[in-house]
Amino acid sequence: MIANADAIMPITHRPQTVFVSGEGSYLIDQDGERYLDFIQGWAVNTLGHCNKQLVAAIRQQAGQLIHAGPGFYNQPMLDLAALLSANSLFDHVFFANSGAEANEGAIKLARKWGQLHKDGAHKIITFVDGFHGRTLATMSASGKTGWNGLFEPKTPGFVKVPYNDLSATMDAIDSDTVAIMLELIQGEAGVIPATEQFLQNLQSLKQRHNLLLIVDEVQTGIARTGKLFCYQHYDIEPDIMTLGKGLGGGMPISALLAKQAASCFASGEQGGTFNGNPLATAAGQAVLSAVLAPGFIHEINRLSQILTTELTRLADKHQLGEVRGKGLLLALNTGSYHADAVVEEAMRNRLLLNAPRPHTLRFMPALNIKADEIQQMLTVLDQIFTHLRD
Ligand SMILES: *Cc1c(COP(=O)(O)O)cnc(C)c1O
């Protein structure tokens, strides 16, 4: 039994170990065991554990200014907002603390825009199996099947349609519809990409019906998919984007970004005590600078190709299913093998993997993982499938 574990609210099953430190692609527990980490805090540790540049930026900022309050400018907040805006098609940035909070902001912004510009239209079309967070409104926007009937009543105003289904989306649009909100790759659903055609059609629908397009890039943003933002893979022009997970490289920070025309909060309508605090924004600045350094994103795509090719080879060898995803957000269908059994066996072999679905493994390593660490993971995974088969 882990000491003091009974003081923790039991909201999930956790392995019987305590992690005490981290180093690049490795997480180290209280017994000094080193685990090769392909979860990285849930696609959060963009630069791996305790990256030197990131740690230096946090240390420096902690000694200078940790928090001044949301009613004042601070330098890292200004600089990170400018950097995000300069590298995207969005004009304004609002910082928050979690993906769910950024998405709440996106929902509020869309409703405000509907009040100002679309006769009070407020309904937002979202997608089956989509995931937008765990607050009441973002749970209501999400399409996780297990959540039906949970914490009722849900927040009204969300119409859910099947992902990649154009005619269902068209049928769902009426005069009360203000926005379409989606993940470009459904992460928690098991790394399910939107098709290029579907996104193209959403872009046309948005123009025809005067709707806002909201992309939830909490998981796909900050180069996770091999471009700085996932929307840049497609010929689409979202009005609103949310970021979270990888933005702070492990520090809790998220962001709501909007084009000028959609950025319609009046003074006092949006805020939050910790939002834009210099410690978190300095971390975001360090992460973004590293990701924007020449060659960094190119290397993500090279590593992605290696991982994709080798996973496909493994799938052929062990008669597994498809490999899907982009960049370093990849999934492997485990075929007849239970993904949870693979995850447990991997943990015993000091490898941390994630199974978002009963037959899906998800790979979300540090974006600066080394090629030999990928090979190491593949060797262990190969052994696990051989062992599970026998
Ligand atoms: C993780 C995630 C969220 C929620 O972020 P939190 O920081 O856990 O609130 C929202 N949307 C997507 C796509 C996510 O992957």
Coordinates of C-alpha atoms and ligand atoms in Angstrom, one line a residue:
M1 CA 0.0 0.0 0.0
I2 CA 1.2 3.5 -0.8
A3 CA 1.6 5.7 2.3
N4 CA -1.1 8.4 2.5
A5 CA -2.9 7.1 -0.6
D6 CA -6.1 6.9 1.4
A7 CA -6.1 10.8 1.7
I8 CA -6.4 11.0 -2.1
M9 CA -9.9 11.2 -3.5
P10 CA -10.2 7.9 -5.4
I11 CA -11.1 9.2 -8.9
T12 CA -9.0 6.7 -10.9
H13 CA -7.0 3.6 -10.6
R14 CA -3.3 4.3 -10.2
P15 CA -0.3 1.9 -10.3
Q16 CA 1.3 1.1 -6.9
T17 CA 4.3 3.2 -7.2
V18 CA 5.3 6.9 -6.6
F19 CA 7.2 8.8 -9.2
V20 CA 9.8 11.1 -7.8
S21 CA 11.8 12.5 -10.7
G22 CA 12.0 12.8 -14.4
E23 CA 14.7 13.1 -17.0
G24 CA 14.0 13.5 -20.8
S25 CA 12.1 10.3 -21.8
Y26 CA 12.4 8.7 -18.4
L27 CA 10.2 8.8 -15.3
I28 CA 11.9 7.5 -12.1
D29 CA 10.1 6.0 -9.1
Q30 CA 10.8 5.9 -5.4
D31 CA 12.8 2.7 -5.8
G32 CA 15.0 4.2 -8.5
E33 CA 13.3 2.2 -11.3
R34 CA 13.5 4.1 -14.6
Y35 CA 10.4 3.9 -16.9
L36 CA 10.5 4.8 -20.6
D37 CA 7.7 7.3 -20.9
F38 CA 5.4 7.3 -23.9
I39 CA 2.6 9.1 -22.0
Q40 CA 4.6 12.2 -21.0
G41 CA 2.0 13.6 -18.6
W42 CA -0.8 12.9 -21.2
A43 CA 0.9 14.6 -24.2
V44 CA 1.9 17.5 -22.0
N45 CA 5.7 17.3 -21.6
T46 CA 6.5 18.7 -25.0
L47 CA 10.3 18.8 -24.3
G48 CA 10.3 15.7 -22.0
H49 CA 10.8 15.6 -18.3
C50 CA 12.8 18.5 -16.7
N51 CA 14.2 19.9 -19.9
K52 CA 17.1 22.2 -19.1
Q53 CA 15.9 25.3 -21.0
L54 CA 12.4 24.9 -19.5
V55 CA 13.7 24.4 -16.0
A56 CA 16.0 27.4 -16.4
A57 CA 13.1 29.6 -17.6
I58 CA 10.9 28.6 -14.7
R59 CA 13.7 29.1 -12.1
Q60 CA 14.5 32.5 -13.5
Q61 CA 10.9 33.6 -13.5
A62 CA 10.2 32.2 -10.1
G63 CA 12.9 34.3 -8.7
Q64 CA 11.7 37.4 -10.5
L65 CA 7.9 37.4 -10.4
I66 CA 5.4 34.5 -9.8
H67 CA 2.1 36.3 -9.8
A68 CA 0.9 39.8 -10.2
G69 CA -2.8 39.2 -10.8
P70 CA -5.1 39.2 -13.9
G71 CA -5.7 42.9 -13.7
F72 CA -2.1 43.7 -14.7
Y73 CA 0.2 43.1 -17.7
N74 CA 3.3 41.1 -17.1
Q75 CA 6.1 40.6 -19.6
P76 CA 6.0 36.8 -20.2
M77 CA 2.2 37.1 -20.8
L78 CA 2.7 39.8 -23.4
D79 CA 5.5 38.0 -25.1
L80 CA 3.8 34.5 -25.2
A81 CA 0.6 36.1 -26.6
A82 CA 2.6 37.9 -29.3
L83 CA 4.5 34.7 -30.2
L84 CA 1.3 32.7 -30.5
S85 CA -0.4 35.3 -32.6
A86 CA 2.6 35.8 -34.9
N87 CA 2.7 32.1 -35.6
S88 CA -1.0 31.5 -36.2
L89 CA -3.9 33.2 -37.9
F90 CA -5.4 34.4 -34.6
D91 CA -5.2 38.0 -33.4
H92 CA -6.1 37.7 -29.7
V93 CA -5.0 35.3 -26.9
F94 CA -6.6 34.8 -23.5
F95 CA -4.6 32.5 -21.1
A96 CA -6.3 30.1 -18.8
N97 CA -5.2 27.2 -16.6
S98 CA -6.6 24.0 -18.2
G99 CA -8.0 22.8 -21.5
A100 CA -11.5 22.6 -20.1
E101 CA -11.3 26.2 -19.0
A102 CA -10.0 27.4 -22.4
N103 CA -12.9 25.5 -24.0
E104 CA -15.4 27.0 -21.6
G105 CA -14.0 30.4 -22.8
A106 CA -14.5 29.3 -26.4
I107 CA -18.1 28.3 -25.7
K108 CA -18.8 31.6 -24.0
L109 CA -17.2 33.6 -26.8
A110 CA -19.3 31.8 -29.4
R111 CA -22.5 32.5 -27.4
K112 CA -21.5 36.2 -27.1
W113 CA -20.8 36.4 -30.8
G114 CA -24.2 34.9 -31.5
Q115 CA -25.9 37.5 -29.3
L116 CA -24.1 40.3 -31.1
H117 CA -24.1 39.1 -34.7
K118 CA -26.6 36.3 -35.2
D119 CA -29.8 37.2 -33.5
G120 CA -29.1 35.2 -30.3
A121 CA -28.0 32.0 -32.0
H122 CA -26.3 29.9 -29.3
K123 CA -26.3 26.2 -30.3
I124 CA -22.9 24.6 -30.9
I125 CA -22.6 21.5 -33.0
T126 CA -20.1 19.0 -31.4
F127 CA -19.2 15.4 -32.2
V128 CA -19.9 11.9 -31.0
D129 CA -16.8 10.6 -29.1
G130 CA -15.4 14.1 -28.9
F131 CA -13.6 15.2 -25.7
H132 CA -13.5 18.8 -24.5
G133 CA -13.0 18.6 -20.8
R134 CA -14.6 17.8 -17.4
T135 CA -16.4 21.0 -16.4
L136 CA -20.1 20.8 -16.6
A137 CA -20.3 22.7 -20.0
T138 CA -17.3 20.9 -21.6
M139 CA -18.7 17.6 -20.4
S140 CA -21.9 18.6 -22.1
A141 CA -20.0 19.5 -25.3
S142 CA -18.2 16.2 -25.2
G143 CA -19.5 13.1 -26.8
K144 CA -18.1 10.4 -24.5
T145 CA -20.7 7.6 -24.4
G146 CA -20.0 6.7 -20.8
W147 CA -21.0 10.3 -19.8
N148 CA -24.6 10.0 -20.8
G149 CA -26.8 10.4 -17.7
L150 CA -23.9 11.6 -15.6
F151 CA -24.2 14.8 -13.5
E152 CA -27.5 15.6 -15.0
P153 CA -28.9 18.0 -16.0
K154 CA -26.3 18.7 -18.7
T155 CA -25.7 22.3 -20.0
P156 CA -28.1 22.8 -22.9
G157 CA -27.1 24.1 -26.3
F158 CA -24.9 21.3 -27.7
V159 CA -26.1 19.2 -30.6
K160 CA -24.0 16.1 -31.2
V161 CA -23.5 14.5 -34.5
P162 CA -21.3 11.6 -35.8
Y163 CA -17.7 12.6 -36.5
N164 CA -16.8 12.9 -40.2
D165 CA -20.5 12.8 -41.2
L166 CA -21.3 15.7 -43.4
S167 CA -25.0 15.1 -44.0
A168 CA -25.7 14.7 -40.2
T169 CA -23.8 17.9 -39.6
M170 CA -25.8 19.8 -42.3
D171 CA -29.1 18.4 -40.9
A172 CA -28.1 19.7 -37.4
I173 CA -27.7 23.3 -38.6
D174 CA -30.7 25.6 -37.9
S175 CA -31.1 29.3 -37.3
D176 CA -30.0 28.9 -33.6
T177 CA -26.7 27.4 -34.6
V178 CA -23.7 29.6 -33.9
A179 CA -20.7 27.3 -34.1
I180 CA -19.2 24.0 -35.0
M181 CA -16.6 22.8 -32.4
L182 CA -14.3 19.8 -33.0
E183 CA -11.0 18.1 -32.4
L184 CA -9.1 17.8 -35.7
I185 CA -7.9 14.4 -34.4
Q186 CA -10.1 13.0 -31.7
G187 CA -7.5 12.2 -29.1
E188 CA -9.3 10.5 -26.2
A189 CA -11.5 8.6 -28.6
G190 CA -8.4 6.8 -29.8
V191 CA -6.6 9.1 -32.2
I192 CA -9.3 9.3 -34.8
P193 CA -8.5 11.9 -37.5
A194 CA -11.1 14.1 -39.2
T195 CA -10.9 13.5 -43.0
E196 CA -9.6 16.3 -45.2
Q197 CA -12.8 16.2 -47.2
F198 CA -15.0 16.6 -44.1
L199 CA -12.9 19.6 -42.9
Q200 CA -13.1 21.2 -46.3
N201 CA -16.9 20.8 -46.2
L202 CA -17.1 22.3 -42.7
Q203 CA -15.2 25.3 -44.0
S204 CA -17.8 25.8 -46.7
L205 CA -20.7 25.2 -44.3
K206 CA -19.3 27.8 -41.9
Q207 CA -19.1 30.4 -44.7
R208 CA -22.6 29.5 -46.1
H209 CA -24.4 29.6 -42.7
N210 CA -22.2 32.3 -41.1
L211 CA -21.0 30.0 -38.3
L212 CA -17.9 30.1 -36.2
L213 CA -15.4 27.2 -36.6
I214 CA -13.8 26.3 -33.2
V215 CA -10.9 23.9 -33.2
D216 CA -10.0 22.3 -29.9
E217 CA -6.3 21.8 -30.3
V218 CA -5.7 21.1 -26.6
Q219 CA -4.1 17.8 -27.6
T220 CA -3.0 18.5 -31.2
G221 CA -1.5 21.9 -30.7
I222 CA 2.2 22.9 -30.1
A223 CA 3.6 20.7 -32.9
R224 CA 2.2 17.5 -31.6
T225 CA 1.0 16.5 -35.1
G226 CA 4.1 17.7 -37.0
K227 CA 3.0 21.2 -37.7
L228 CA 2.8 23.9 -35.0
F229 CA -1.0 23.7 -35.1
C230 CA -2.9 20.8 -36.6
Y231 CA -5.3 23.1 -38.5
Q232 CA -2.2 24.1 -40.6
H233 CA -2.3 20.6 -42.3
Y234 CA -5.6 21.7 -43.9
D235 CA -7.0 24.4 -46.1
I236 CA -9.3 25.7 -43.3
E237 CA -9.6 28.9 -41.4
P238 CA -10.9 28.4 -37.9
D239 CA -12.2 31.5 -36.0
I240 CA -11.4 30.2 -32.5
M241 CA -8.7 27.8 -31.3
T242 CA -8.0 26.4 -27.9
L243 CA -4.6 25.1 -26.6
G244 CA -3.6 23.3 -23.4
K245 CA -1.6 20.2 -22.7
G246 CA 1.7 20.8 -24.5
L247 CA 1.7 24.6 -24.2
G248 CA 3.4 24.8 -20.8
G249 CA 5.6 21.7 -21.2
G250 CA 4.2 20.5 -17.8
M251 CA 3.2 23.8 -16.3
P252 CA -0.6 24.3 -16.1
I253 CA -1.5 26.8 -18.8
S254 CA -4.0 26.8 -21.6
A255 CA -5.1 29.4 -24.1
L256 CA -8.1 30.6 -26.0
L257 CA -7.2 32.3 -29.3
A258 CA -9.6 34.2 -31.6
K259 CA -9.6 36.1 -34.8
Q260 CA -10.3 39.7 -34.4
A261 CA -13.9 39.4 -35.8
A262 CA -14.7 36.7 -33.2
S263 CA -13.0 38.3 -30.3
C264 CA -16.0 40.0 -28.8
F265 CA -15.8 39.8 -25.0
A266 CA -16.6 43.1 -23.4
S267 CA -14.5 44.2 -20.4
G268 CA -15.3 42.1 -17.4
E269 CA -17.0 39.2 -19.2
Q270 CA -14.0 36.9 -19.0
G271 CA -11.2 36.4 -16.5
G272 CA -9.7 34.2 -13.8
T273 CA -7.3 34.7 -10.9
F274 CA -4.3 32.8 -12.2
N275 CA -4.8 33.5 -15.9
G276 CA -1.8 34.7 -17.7
N277 CA 0.4 34.4 -14.6
P278 CA 4.1 35.0 -15.4
L279 CA 5.4 31.7 -14.1
A280 CA 3.1 29.7 -16.5
T281 CA 3.5 32.0 -19.4
A282 CA 7.3 32.1 -19.0
A283 CA 7.2 28.3 -19.3
G284 CA 5.0 28.6 -22.4
Q285 CA 7.5 31.0 -23.9
A286 CA 10.4 28.6 -23.3
V287 CA 8.4 25.7 -24.8
L288 CA 7.3 27.7 -27.9
S289 CA 10.8 29.0 -28.5
A290 CA 12.3 25.5 -28.4
V291 CA 9.6 24.2 -30.8
L292 CA 10.1 27.1 -33.2
A293 CA 13.8 26.7 -33.3
P294 CA 15.1 25.7 -36.7
G295 CA 14.9 22.0 -37.4
F296 CA 12.8 21.0 -34.4
I297 CA 9.5 20.4 -36.2
H298 CA 11.3 18.7 -39.1
E299 CA 12.8 16.2 -36.6
I300 CA 9.3 15.5 -35.2
N301 CA 8.2 14.4 -38.7
R302 CA 11.3 12.3 -39.2
L303 CA 10.7 10.5 -35.9
S304 CA 7.0 10.2 -36.7
Q305 CA 7.9 8.4 -39.9
I306 CA 10.2 6.0 -38.1
L307 CA 7.5 5.2 -35.4
T308 CA 4.8 4.8 -38.0
T309 CA 6.8 2.5 -40.2
E310 CA 8.0 0.4 -37.3
L311 CA 4.5 0.1 -35.7
T312 CA 3.1 -0.9 -39.0
R313 CA 5.9 -3.6 -39.3
L314 CA 5.0 -4.8 -35.7
A315 CA 1.3 -4.8 -36.7
D316 CA 2.0 -7.1 -39.6
K317 CA 4.2 -9.4 -37.6
H318 CA 1.7 -9.9 -34.8
Q319 CA -1.5 -9.5 -36.9
L320 CA -2.7 -6.3 -35.2
G321 CA -4.8 -3.6 -36.7
E322 CA -4.1 -0.2 -38.3
V323 CA -1.7 2.5 -37.3
R324 CA -3.1 6.0 -37.4
G325 CA -2.5 9.6 -36.4
K326 CA -0.1 12.4 -37.2
G327 CA 3.3 13.5 -36.0
L328 CA 3.9 12.1 -32.5
L329 CA 0.3 11.5 -31.7
L330 CA -0.1 8.0 -33.0
A331 CA -2.3 5.0 -32.2
L332 CA -2.0 1.3 -32.9
N333 CA -5.1 -1.0 -33.1
T334 CA -4.2 -4.1 -31.0
G335 CA -6.5 -6.4 -32.9
S336 CA -7.5 -9.3 -30.7
Y337 CA -5.2 -8.2 -27.9
H338 CA -6.6 -6.2 -25.0
A339 CA -4.8 -2.9 -24.9
D340 CA -5.1 -2.8 -21.0
A341 CA -3.2 -6.1 -20.8
V342 CA -0.5 -4.6 -23.0
V343 CA -0.3 -1.5 -20.8
E344 CA 0.1 -3.6 -17.6
E345 CA 2.7 -5.8 -19.2
A346 CA 4.5 -2.7 -20.4
M347 CA 4.5 -1.3 -16.9
R348 CA 6.1 -4.5 -15.6
N349 CA 8.8 -4.0 -18.3
R350 CA 9.3 -0.3 -17.3
L351 CA 7.5 1.1 -20.3
L352 CA 4.7 3.6 -19.9
L353 CA 2.0 3.3 -22.5
N354 CA -1.6 4.5 -22.7
A355 CA -4.8 2.7 -23.8
P356 CA -7.6 5.2 -24.6
R357 CA -9.8 2.4 -25.9
P358 CA -10.0 -1.4 -25.2
H359 CA -8.2 -2.2 -28.4
T360 CA -6.1 1.0 -28.9
L361 CA -2.7 2.0 -27.7
R362 CA -1.8 5.7 -27.9
F363 CA 1.8 7.0 -28.3
M364 CA 2.5 10.5 -27.2
P365 CA 6.2 10.7 -26.4
A366 CA 8.3 13.9 -25.8
L367 CA 8.6 15.7 -29.1
N368 CA 12.4 15.7 -28.7
I369 CA 12.5 11.9 -28.0
K370 CA 15.6 10.2 -29.5
A371 CA 15.4 7.6 -32.3
D372 CA 17.0 5.0 -30.1
E373 CA 14.4 5.5 -27.4
I374 CA 11.7 4.8 -30.0
Q375 CA 13.6 1.6 -31.0
Q376 CA 13.8 0.6 -27.3
M377 CA 10.1 1.0 -26.9
L378 CA 9.4 -1.1 -30.1
T379 CA 11.7 -3.9 -28.9
V380 CA 9.8 -4.1 -25.6
L381 CA 6.4 -3.9 -27.4
D382 CA 7.5 -6.7 -29.7
Q383 CA 8.4 -8.9 -26.7
I384 CA 5.1 -8.1 -25.1
F385 CA 3.0 -9.2 -28.1
T386 CA 5.1 -12.4 -28.4
H387 CA 4.6 -13.1 -24.7
L388 CA 0.9 -12.4 -24.7
R389 CA 0.4 -14.7 -27.7
D390 CA 2.3 -17.6 -26.1
Ligands
LIG1 C1 -7.2 16.9 -22.5 C2 -8.2 17.6 -23.4 C3 -9.1 18.6 -22.9 C4 -9.2 18.9 -21.5 O1 -8.0 19.5 -21.0 P1 -7.8 19.6 -19.4 O2 -6.6 20.4 -19.2 O3 -7.8 18.2 -18.8 O4 -9.0 20.4 -18.8 C5 -9.9 19.2 -23.8 N1 -9.8 18.9 -25.1 C6 -9.0 18.0 -25.6 C7 -9.0 17.7 -27.1 C8 -8.1 17.3 -24.8 O5 -7.3 16.4 -25.3

